[in-house]
PDB file of C-alpha atoms in Angstrom:
ATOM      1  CA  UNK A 189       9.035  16.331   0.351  1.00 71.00           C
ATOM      2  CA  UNK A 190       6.459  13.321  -0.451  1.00 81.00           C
ATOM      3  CA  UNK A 191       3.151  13.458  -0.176  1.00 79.00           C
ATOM      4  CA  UNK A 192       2.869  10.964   2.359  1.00 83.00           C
ATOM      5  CA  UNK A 193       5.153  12.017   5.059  1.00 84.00           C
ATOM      6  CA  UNK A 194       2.375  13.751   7.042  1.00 84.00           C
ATOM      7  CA  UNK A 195       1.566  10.113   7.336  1.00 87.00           C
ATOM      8  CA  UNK A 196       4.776   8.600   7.509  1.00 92.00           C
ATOM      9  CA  UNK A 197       4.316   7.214  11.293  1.00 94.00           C
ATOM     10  CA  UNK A 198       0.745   5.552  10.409  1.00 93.00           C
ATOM     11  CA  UNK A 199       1.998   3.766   7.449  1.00 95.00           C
ATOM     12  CA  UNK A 200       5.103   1.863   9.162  1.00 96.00           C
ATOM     13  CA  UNK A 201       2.996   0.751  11.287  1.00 95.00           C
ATOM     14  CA  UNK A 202       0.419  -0.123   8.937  1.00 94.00           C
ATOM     15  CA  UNK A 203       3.310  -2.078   6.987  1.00 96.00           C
ATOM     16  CA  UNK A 204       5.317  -3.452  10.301  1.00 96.00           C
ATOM     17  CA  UNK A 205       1.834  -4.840  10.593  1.00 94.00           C
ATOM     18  CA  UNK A 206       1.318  -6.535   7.576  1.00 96.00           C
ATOM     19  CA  UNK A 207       4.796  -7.888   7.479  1.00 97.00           C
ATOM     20  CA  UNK A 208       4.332  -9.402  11.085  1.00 96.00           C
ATOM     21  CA  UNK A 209       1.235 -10.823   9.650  1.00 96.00           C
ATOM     22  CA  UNK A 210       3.452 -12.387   6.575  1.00 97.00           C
ATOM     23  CA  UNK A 211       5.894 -14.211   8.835  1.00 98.00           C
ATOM     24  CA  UNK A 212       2.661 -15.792  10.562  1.00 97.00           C
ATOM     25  CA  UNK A 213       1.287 -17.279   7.322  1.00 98.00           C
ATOM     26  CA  UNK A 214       4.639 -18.157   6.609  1.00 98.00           C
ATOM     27  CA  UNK A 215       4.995 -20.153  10.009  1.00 98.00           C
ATOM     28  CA  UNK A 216       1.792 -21.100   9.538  1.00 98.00           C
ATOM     29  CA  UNK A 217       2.802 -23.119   6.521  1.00 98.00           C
ATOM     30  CA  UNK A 218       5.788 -24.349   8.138  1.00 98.00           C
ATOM     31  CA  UNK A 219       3.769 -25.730  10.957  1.00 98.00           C
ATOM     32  CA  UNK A 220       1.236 -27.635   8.726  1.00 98.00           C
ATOM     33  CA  UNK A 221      -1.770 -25.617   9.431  1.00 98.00           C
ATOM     34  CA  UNK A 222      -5.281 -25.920   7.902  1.00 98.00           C
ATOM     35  CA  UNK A 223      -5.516 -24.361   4.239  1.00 97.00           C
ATOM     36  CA  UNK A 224      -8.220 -22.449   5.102  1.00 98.00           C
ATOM     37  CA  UNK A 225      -6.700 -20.622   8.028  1.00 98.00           C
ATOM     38  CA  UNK A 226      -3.961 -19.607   6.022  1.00 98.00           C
ATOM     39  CA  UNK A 227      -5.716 -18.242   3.262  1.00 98.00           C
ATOM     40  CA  UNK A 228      -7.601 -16.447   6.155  1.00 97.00           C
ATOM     41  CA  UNK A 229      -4.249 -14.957   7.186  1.00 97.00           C
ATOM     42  CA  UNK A 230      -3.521 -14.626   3.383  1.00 97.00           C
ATOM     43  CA  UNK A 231      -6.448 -12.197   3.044  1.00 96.00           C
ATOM     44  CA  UNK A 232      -5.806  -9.869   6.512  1.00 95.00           C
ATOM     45  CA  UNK A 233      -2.249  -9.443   4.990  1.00 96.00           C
ATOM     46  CA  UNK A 234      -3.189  -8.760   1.628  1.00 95.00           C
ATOM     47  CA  UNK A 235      -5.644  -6.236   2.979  1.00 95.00           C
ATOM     48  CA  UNK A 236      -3.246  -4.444   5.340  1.00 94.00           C
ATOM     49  CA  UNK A 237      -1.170  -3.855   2.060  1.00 95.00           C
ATOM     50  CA  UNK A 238      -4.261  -2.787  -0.007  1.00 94.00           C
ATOM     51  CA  UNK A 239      -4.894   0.014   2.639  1.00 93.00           C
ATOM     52  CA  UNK A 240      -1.434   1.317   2.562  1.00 95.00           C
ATOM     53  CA  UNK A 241      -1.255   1.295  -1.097  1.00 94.00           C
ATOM     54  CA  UNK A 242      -4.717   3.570  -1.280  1.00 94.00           C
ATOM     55  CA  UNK A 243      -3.159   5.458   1.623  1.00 94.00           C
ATOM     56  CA  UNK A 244       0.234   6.011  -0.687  1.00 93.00           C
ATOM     57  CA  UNK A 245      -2.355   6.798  -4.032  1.00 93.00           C
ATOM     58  CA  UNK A 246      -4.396   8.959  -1.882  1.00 93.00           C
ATOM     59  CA  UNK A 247      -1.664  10.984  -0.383  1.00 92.00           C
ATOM     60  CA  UNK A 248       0.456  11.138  -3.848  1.00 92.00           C
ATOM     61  CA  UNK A 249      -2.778  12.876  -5.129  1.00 93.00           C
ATOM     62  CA  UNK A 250      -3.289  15.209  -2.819  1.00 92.00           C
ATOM     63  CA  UNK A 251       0.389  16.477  -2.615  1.00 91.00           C
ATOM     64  CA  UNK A 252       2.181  15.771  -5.960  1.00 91.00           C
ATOM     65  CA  UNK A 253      -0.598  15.379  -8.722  1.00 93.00           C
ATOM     66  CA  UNK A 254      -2.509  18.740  -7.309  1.00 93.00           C
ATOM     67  CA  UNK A 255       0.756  20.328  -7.306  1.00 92.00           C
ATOM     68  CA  UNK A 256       1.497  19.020 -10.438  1.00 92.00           C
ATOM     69  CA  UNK A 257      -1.572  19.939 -11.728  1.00 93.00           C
ATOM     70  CA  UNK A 258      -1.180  23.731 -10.593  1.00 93.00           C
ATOM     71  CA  UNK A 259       1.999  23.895 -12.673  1.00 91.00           C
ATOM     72  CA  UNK A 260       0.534  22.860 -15.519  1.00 93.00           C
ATOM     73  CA  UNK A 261       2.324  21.611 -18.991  1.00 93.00           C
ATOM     74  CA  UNK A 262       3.887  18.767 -19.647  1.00 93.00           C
ATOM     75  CA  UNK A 263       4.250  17.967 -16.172  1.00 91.00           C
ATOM     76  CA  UNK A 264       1.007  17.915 -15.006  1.00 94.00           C
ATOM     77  CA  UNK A 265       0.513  15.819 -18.049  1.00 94.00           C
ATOM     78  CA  UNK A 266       3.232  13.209 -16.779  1.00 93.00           C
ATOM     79  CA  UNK A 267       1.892  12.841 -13.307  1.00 93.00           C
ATOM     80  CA  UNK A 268      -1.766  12.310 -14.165  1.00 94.00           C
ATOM     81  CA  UNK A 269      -0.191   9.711 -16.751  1.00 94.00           C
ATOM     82  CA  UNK A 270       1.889   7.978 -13.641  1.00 93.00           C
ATOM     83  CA  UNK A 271      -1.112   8.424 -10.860  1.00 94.00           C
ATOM     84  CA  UNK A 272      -3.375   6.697 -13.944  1.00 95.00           C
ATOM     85  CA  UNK A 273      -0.347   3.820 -14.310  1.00 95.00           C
ATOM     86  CA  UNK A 274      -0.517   3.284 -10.841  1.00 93.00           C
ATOM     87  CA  UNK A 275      -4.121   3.494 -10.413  1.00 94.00           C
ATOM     88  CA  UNK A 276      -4.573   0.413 -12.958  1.00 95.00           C
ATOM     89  CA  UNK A 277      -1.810  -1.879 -11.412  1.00 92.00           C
ATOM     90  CA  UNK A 278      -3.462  -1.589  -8.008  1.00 90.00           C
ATOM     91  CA  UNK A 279      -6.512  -2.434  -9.623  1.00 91.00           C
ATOM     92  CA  UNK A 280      -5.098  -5.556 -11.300  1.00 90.00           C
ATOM     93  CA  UNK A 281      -3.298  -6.896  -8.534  1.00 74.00           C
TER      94      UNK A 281
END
């Protein structure tokens, strides 16, 4: 079991969300809208998929690293290592 499935419901509809919000900019565009409005939309979308990703790092965490963590060894090693990985690309992007 993942670590987000306790949250499963909230985060489709977090993402069904964000990806309504994508065809918008994207008719936006199409429709020869003002720049700044766009980038507007730009940013809510973005957002929405910044708050599932911390919602996904949060709940991955909790659930897998912790249990990870309890094991100990070379496992708990691998998933700090992959929660760090992870950690740094959402920071980057």
């Amino acid at each position: 079991m993942h670590g987000y499935t306790a949250d499963k419901d909230a985060l489709l509809k977090r993402l069904r969300r964000a990806e309504g919000q994508v065809r918008g900019v994207a008719r936006m565009v199409d429709e020869d809208a003002y720049c700044i409005d766009i980038l507007t939309q730009v940013s809510a979308a973005t957002k929405a998929l910044e708050t599932v990703a911390l919602q996904l790092l949060e709940d991955h965490l909790a659930h897998c690293v912790a249990e990870a963590a309890e094991r100990g060894g070379p496992v708990a090693q691998a998933k700090l290592s992959e929660a760090s990985a992870a950690i740094a690309r959402l920071v980057r992007s």
